[in-house]
XYZ file of N, CA and C in Angstrom:
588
model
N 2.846 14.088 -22.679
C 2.585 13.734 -21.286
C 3.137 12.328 -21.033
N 3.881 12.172 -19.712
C 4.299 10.825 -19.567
C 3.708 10.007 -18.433
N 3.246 8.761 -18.823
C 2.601 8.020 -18.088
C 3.030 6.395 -17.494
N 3.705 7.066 -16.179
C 4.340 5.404 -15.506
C 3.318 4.604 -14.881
N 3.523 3.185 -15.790
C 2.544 1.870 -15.816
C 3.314 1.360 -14.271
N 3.409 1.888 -13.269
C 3.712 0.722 -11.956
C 3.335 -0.917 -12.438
N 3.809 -2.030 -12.090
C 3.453 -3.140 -12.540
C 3.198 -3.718 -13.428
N 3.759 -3.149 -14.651
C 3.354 -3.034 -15.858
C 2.932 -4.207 -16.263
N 3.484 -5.543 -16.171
C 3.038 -6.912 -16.775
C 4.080 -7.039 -17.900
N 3.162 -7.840 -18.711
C 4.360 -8.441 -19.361
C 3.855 -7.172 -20.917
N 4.730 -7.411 -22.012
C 4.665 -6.270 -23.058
C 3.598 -6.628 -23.674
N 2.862 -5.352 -23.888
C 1.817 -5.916 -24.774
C 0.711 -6.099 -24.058
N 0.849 -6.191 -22.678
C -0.581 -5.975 -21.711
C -1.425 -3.913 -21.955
N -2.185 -4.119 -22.370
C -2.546 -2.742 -21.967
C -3.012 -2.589 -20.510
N -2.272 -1.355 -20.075
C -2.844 -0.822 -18.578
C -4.266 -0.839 -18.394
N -5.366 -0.680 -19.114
C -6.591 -0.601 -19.249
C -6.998 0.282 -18.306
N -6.281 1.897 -18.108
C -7.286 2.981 -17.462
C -7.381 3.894 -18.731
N -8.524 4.551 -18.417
C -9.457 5.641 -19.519
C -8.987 6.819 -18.894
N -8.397 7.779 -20.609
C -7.921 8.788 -20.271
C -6.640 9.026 -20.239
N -5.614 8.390 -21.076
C -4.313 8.702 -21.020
C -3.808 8.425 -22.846
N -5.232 8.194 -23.596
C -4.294 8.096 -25.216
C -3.755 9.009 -25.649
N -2.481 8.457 -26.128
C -1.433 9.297 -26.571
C -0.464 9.584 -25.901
N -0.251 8.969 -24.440
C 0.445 9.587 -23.525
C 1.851 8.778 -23.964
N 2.938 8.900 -23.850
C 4.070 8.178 -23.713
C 4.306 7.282 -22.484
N 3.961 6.293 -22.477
C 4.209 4.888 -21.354
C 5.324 4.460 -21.108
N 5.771 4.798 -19.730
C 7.083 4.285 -19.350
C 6.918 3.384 -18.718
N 7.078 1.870 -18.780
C 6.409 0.428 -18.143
C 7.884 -0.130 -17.291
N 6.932 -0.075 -16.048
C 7.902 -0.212 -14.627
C 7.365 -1.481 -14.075
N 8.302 -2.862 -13.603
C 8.046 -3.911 -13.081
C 9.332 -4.249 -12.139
N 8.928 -5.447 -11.256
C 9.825 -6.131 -10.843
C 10.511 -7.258 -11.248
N 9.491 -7.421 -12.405
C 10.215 -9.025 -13.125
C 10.629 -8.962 -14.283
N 12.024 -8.417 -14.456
C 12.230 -8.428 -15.943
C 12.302 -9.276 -16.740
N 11.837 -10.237 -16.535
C 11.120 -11.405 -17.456
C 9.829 -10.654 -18.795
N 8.961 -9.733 -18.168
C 7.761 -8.931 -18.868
C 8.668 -7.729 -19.575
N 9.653 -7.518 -19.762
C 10.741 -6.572 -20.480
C 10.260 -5.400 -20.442
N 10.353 -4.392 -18.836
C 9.312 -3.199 -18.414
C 10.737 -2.431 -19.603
N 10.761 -1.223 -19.644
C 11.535 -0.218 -19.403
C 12.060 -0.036 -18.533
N 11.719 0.128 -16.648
C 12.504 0.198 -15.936
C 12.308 -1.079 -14.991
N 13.280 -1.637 -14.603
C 13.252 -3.267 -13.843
C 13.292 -2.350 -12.351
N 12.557 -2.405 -11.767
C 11.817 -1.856 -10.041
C 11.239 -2.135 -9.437
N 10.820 -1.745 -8.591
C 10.067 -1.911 -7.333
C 9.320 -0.637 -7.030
N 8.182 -1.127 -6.230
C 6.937 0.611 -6.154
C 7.727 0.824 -4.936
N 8.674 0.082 -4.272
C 9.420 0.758 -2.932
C 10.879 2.054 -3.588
N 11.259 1.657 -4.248
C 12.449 1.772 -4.616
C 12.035 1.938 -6.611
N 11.846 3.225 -6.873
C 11.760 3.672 -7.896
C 12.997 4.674 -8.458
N 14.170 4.599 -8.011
C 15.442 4.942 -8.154
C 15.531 5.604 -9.610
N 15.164 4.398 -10.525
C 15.583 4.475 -11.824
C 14.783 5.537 -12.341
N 13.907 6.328 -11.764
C 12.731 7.159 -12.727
C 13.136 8.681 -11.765
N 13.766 9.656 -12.598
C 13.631 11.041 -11.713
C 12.771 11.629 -11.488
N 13.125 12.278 -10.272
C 12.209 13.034 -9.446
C 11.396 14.168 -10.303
N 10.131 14.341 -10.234
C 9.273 15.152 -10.910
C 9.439 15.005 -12.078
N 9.248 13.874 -12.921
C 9.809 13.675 -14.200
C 8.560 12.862 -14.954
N 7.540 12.714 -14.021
C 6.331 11.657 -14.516
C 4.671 12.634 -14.164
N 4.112 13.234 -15.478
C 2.647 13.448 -14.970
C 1.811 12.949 -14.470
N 1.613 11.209 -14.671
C 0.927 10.546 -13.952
C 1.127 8.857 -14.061
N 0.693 7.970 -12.875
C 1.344 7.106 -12.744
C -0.196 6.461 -13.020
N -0.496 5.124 -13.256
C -1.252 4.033 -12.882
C -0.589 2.734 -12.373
N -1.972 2.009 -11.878
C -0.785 0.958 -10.699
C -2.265 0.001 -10.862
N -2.383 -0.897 -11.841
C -3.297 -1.819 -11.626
C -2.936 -3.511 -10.878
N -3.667 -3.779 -9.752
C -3.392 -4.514 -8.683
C -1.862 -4.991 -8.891
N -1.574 -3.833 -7.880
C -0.281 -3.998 -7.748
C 0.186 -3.542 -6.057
N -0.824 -2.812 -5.491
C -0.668 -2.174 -4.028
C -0.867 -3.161 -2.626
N -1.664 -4.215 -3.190
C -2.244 -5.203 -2.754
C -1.004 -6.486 -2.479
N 0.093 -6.409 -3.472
C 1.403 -7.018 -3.015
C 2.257 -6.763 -2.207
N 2.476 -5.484 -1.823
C 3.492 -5.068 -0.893
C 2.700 -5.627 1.025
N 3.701 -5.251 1.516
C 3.426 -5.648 2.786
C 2.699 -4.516 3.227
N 1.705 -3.862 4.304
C 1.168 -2.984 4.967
C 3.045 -1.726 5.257
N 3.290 -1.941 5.938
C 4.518 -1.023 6.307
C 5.636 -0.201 5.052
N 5.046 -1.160 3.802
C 5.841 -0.757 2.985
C 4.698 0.251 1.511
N 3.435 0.150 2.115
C 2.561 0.686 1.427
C 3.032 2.365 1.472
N 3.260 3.177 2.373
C 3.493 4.721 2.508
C 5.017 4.859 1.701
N 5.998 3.704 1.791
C 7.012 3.831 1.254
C 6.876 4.201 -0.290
N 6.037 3.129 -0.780
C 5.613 2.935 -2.157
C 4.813 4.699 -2.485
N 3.918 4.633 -2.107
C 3.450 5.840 -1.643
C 4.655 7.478 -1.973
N 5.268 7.358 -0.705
C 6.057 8.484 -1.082
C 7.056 8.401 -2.116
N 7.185 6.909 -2.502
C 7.824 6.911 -4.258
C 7.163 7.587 -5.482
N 5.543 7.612 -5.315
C 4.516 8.149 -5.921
C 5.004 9.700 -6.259
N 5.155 10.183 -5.308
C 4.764 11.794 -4.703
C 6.099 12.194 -5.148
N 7.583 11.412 -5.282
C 8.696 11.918 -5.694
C 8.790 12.062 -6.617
N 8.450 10.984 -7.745
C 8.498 11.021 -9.353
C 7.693 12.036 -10.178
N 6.334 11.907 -9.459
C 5.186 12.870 -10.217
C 5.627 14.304 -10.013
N 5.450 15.208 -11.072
C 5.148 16.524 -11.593
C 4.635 16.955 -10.153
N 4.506 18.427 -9.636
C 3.739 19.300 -8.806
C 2.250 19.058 -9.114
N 2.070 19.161 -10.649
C 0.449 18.798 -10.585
C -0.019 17.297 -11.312
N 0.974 16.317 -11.204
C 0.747 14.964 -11.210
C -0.290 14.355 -10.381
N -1.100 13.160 -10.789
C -1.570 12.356 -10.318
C -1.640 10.732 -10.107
N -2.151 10.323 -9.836
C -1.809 8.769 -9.710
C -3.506 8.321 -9.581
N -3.845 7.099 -10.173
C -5.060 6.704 -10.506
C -4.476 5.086 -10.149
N -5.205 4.299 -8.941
C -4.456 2.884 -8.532
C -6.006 2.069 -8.616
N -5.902 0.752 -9.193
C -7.033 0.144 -8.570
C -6.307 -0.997 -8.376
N -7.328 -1.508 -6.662
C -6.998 -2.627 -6.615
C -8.517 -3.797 -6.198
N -7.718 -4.615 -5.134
C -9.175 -4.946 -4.638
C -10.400 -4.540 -3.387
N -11.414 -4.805 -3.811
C -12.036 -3.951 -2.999
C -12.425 -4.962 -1.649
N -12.290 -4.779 -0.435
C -11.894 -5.889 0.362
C -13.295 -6.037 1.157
N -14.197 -4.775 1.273
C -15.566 -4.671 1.950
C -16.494 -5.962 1.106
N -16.385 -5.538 0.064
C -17.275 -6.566 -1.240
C -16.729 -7.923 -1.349
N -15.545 -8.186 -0.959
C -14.538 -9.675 -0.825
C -15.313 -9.936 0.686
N -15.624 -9.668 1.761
C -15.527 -10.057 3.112
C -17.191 -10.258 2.775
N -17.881 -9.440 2.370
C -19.204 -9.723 1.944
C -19.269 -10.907 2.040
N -19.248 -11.577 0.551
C -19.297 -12.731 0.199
C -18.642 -13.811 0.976
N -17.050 -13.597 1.597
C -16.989 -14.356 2.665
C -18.047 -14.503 3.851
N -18.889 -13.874 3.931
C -19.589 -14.032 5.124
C -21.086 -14.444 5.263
N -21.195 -14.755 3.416
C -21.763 -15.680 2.684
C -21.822 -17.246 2.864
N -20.250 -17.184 3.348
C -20.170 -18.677 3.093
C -18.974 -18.828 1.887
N -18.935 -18.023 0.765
C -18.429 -18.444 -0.497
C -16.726 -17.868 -0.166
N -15.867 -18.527 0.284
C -14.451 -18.330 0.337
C -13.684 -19.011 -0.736
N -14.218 -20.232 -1.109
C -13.440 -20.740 -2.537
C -14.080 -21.309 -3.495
N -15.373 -20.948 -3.249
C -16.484 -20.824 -4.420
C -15.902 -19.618 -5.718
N -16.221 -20.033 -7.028
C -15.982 -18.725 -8.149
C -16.631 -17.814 -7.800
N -15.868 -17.011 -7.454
C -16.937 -15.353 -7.906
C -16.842 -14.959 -9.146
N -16.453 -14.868 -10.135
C -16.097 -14.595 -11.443
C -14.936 -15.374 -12.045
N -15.172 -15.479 -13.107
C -14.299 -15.863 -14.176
C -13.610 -14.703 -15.274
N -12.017 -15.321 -14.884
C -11.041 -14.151 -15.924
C -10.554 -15.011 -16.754
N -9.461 -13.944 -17.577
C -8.585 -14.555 -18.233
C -8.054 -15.606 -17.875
N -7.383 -15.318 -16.611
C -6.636 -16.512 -16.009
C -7.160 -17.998 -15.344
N -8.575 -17.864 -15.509
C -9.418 -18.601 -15.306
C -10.505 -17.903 -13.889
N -11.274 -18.967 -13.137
C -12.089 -18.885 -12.347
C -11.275 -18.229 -11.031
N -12.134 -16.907 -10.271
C -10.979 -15.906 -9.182
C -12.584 -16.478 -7.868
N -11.955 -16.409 -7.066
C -12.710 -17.259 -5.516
C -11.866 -16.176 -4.898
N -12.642 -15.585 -3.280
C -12.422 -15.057 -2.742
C -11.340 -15.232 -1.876
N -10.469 -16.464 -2.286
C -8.833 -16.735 -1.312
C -8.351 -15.778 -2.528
N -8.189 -16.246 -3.333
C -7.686 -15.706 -4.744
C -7.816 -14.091 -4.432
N -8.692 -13.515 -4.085
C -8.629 -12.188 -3.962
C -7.901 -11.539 -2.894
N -8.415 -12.497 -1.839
C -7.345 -12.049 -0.441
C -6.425 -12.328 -0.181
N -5.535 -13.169 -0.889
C -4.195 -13.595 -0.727
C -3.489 -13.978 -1.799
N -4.231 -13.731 -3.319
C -3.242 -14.050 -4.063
C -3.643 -15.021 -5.161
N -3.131 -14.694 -6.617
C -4.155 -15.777 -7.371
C -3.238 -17.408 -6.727
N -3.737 -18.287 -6.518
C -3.175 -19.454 -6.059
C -2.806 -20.650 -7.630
N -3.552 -20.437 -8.375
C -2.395 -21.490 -9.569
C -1.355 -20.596 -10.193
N -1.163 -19.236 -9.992
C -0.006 -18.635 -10.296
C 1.064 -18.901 -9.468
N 0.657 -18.893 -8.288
C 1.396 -19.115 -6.705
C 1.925 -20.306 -7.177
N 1.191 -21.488 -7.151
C 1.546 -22.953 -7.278
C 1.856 -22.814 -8.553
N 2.517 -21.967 -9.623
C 3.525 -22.707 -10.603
C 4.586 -21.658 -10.398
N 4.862 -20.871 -9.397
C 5.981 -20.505 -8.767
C 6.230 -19.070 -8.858
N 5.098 -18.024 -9.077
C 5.047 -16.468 -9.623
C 4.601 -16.112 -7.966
N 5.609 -16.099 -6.953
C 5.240 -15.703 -6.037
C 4.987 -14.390 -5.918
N 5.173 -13.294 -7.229
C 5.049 -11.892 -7.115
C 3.436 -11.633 -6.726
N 2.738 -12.709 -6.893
C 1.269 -12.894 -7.237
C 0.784 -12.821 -5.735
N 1.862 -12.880 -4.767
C 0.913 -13.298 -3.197
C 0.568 -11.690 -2.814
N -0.609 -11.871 -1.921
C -0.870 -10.692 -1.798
C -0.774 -10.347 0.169
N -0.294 -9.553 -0.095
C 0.159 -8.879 1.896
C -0.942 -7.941 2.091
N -1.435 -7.191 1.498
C -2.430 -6.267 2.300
C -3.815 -5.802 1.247
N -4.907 -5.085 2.209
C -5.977 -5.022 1.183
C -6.337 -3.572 1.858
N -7.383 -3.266 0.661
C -7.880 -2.051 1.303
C -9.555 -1.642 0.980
N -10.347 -1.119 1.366
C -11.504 -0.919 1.689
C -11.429 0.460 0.842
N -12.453 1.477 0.363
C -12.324 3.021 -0.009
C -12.047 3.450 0.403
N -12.524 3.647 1.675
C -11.919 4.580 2.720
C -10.625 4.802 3.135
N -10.552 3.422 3.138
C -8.715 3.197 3.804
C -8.116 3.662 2.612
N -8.442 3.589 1.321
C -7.263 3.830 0.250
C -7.368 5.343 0.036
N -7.990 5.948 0.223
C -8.145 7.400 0.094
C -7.529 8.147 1.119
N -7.811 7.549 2.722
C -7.227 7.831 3.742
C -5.872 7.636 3.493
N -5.443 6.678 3.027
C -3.682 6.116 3.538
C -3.482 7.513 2.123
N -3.485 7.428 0.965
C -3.279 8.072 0.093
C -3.252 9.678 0.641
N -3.786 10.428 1.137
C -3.941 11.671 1.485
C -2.772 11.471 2.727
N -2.931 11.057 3.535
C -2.149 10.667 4.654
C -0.375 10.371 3.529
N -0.210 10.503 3.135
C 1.071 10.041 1.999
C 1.317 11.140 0.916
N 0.721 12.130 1.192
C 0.668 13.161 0.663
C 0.149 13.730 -0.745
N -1.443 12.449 -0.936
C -1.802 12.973 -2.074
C -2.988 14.174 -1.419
N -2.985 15.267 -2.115
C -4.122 16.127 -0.578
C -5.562 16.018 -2.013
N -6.218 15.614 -2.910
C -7.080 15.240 -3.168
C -7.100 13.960 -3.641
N -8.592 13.272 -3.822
C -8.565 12.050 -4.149
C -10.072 11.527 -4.621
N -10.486 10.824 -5.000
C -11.987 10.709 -5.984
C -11.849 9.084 -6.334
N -12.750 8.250 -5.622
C -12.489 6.751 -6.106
C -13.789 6.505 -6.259
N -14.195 4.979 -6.451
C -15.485 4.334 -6.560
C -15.102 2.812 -6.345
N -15.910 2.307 -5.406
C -15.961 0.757 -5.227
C -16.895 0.085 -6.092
N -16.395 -0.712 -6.972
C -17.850 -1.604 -7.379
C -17.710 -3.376 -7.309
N -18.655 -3.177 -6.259
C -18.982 -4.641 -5.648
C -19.115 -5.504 -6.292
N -19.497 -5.809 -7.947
C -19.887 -6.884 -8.593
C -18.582 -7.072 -9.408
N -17.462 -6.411 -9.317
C -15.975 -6.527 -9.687
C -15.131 -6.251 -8.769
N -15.397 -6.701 -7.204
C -14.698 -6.352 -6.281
C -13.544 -5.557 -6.196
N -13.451 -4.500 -6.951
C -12.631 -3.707 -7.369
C -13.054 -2.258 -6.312
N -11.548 -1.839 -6.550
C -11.443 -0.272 -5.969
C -11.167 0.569 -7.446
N -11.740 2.031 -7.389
C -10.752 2.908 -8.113
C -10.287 4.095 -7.596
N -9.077 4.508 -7.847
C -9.075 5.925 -6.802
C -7.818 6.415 -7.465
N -8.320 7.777 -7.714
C -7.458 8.461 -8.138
C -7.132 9.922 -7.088
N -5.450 10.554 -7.174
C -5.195 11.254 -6.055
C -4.573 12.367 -6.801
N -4.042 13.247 -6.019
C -3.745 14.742 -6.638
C -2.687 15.228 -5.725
N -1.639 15.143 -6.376
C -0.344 16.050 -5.663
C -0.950 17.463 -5.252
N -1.513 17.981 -6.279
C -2.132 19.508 -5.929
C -3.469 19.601 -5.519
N -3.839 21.210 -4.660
C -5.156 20.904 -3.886
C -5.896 21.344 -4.880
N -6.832 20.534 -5.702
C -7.906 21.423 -7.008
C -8.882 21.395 -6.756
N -9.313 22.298 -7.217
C -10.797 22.854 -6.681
C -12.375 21.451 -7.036
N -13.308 21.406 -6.472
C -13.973 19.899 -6.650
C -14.134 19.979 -8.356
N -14.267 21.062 -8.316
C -14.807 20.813 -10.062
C -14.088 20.287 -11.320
N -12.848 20.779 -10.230
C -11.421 19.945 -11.121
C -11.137 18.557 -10.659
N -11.407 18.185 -9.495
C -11.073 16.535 -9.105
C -12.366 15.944 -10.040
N -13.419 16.836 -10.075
C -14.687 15.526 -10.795
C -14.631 15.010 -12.126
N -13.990 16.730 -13.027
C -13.518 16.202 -14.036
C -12.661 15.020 -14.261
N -11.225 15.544 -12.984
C -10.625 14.007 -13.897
C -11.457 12.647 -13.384
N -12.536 12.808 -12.034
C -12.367 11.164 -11.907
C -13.852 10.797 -13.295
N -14.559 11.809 -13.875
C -15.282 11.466 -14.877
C -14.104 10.794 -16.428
N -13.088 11.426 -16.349
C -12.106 11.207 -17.303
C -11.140 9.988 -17.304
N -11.292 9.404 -15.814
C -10.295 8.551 -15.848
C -11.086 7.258 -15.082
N -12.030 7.490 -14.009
C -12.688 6.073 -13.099
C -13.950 5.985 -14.075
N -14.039 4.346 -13.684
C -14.894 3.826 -14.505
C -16.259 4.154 -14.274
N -17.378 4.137 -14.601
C -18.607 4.090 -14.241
C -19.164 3.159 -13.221
């Protein structure tokens, strides 16, 4: 089974979704600086043939493109993947970000990563000391809520879909289905692949 890493990072990052060991990883970026396999764009996936990928992951990576170019990216999805391919994307979850903005806390820490301490600008526009040492791939153009990502996703021609928001990792997960499967088959995979 083959599995395209959208955004892959640099080598040696694991994708970190559940449910694909063993798969063969084809690691797709825009900065061939991180040495993907294929040097791309989620607009313009040229280099990867059509129906040639079972399933894609895309960790915050949807959240960079501009709004207008999200369905583009999108129907890049729907070209590469298999008839019964899927795609599993998380990004940020923007209901649980506006929360806390409305808290008060806009550049207060909400959590601490790898990359250090993430504040709710950081989530809505982009990590900012990546920005300021010149990784503008890092700015972010659009966000999405569950709803909206399931909506735009079906609307783009995934016709099932199964996500979960969790607020204390302002995170989205959502996974979609080229084919229409019956619920018992969407629950399996999102038990197989979204987090708890």
């Amino acid at each position: 089974m083959k599995l395209l890493n959208v955004g892959c990072g640099p080598l040696g990052r694991a994708h970190g979704f559940a449910g694909f060991e063993g798969w063969q990883e084809v690691r797709l970026d825009i900065d061939p600086a991180v040495r993907p396999d294929v040097v791309g764009t989620m607009t313009d996936m040229s280099a990867v043939a059509t129906g040639s990928i079972d399933a894609i992951v895309s960790s915050h990576n949807i959240e960079h493109l501009y709004p207008h170019e999200v369905p583009v990216a999108l129907a890049e999805f729907v070209r590469v993947l298999k008839d019964d391919g899927m795609v599993l994307i998380t990004c940020p979850d923007l209901q649980s970000v506006c929360a806390r903005v409305a808290q008060g806390e806009l550049a207060s820490p909400l959590y601490d990563s790898p990359a250090g301490p993430i504040a709710a600008l950081d989530i809505l526009y982009g990590h900012r000391p990546a920005m300021a040492a010149g990784n503008l791939y890092m700015a972010h153009r659009c966000g999405f809520t569950r709803k909206l990502l399931a909506d735009t996703l079906q609307a783009c021609g995934f016709l099932r879909t199964a996500g979960v928001a969790r607020p204390p990792a302002f995170d989205l997960w959502m996974l979609g289905t080229k084919k229409s499967l019956s619920d018992d088959a969407v629950r399996a995979l999102a038990q197989k692949h979204l987090p708890v």
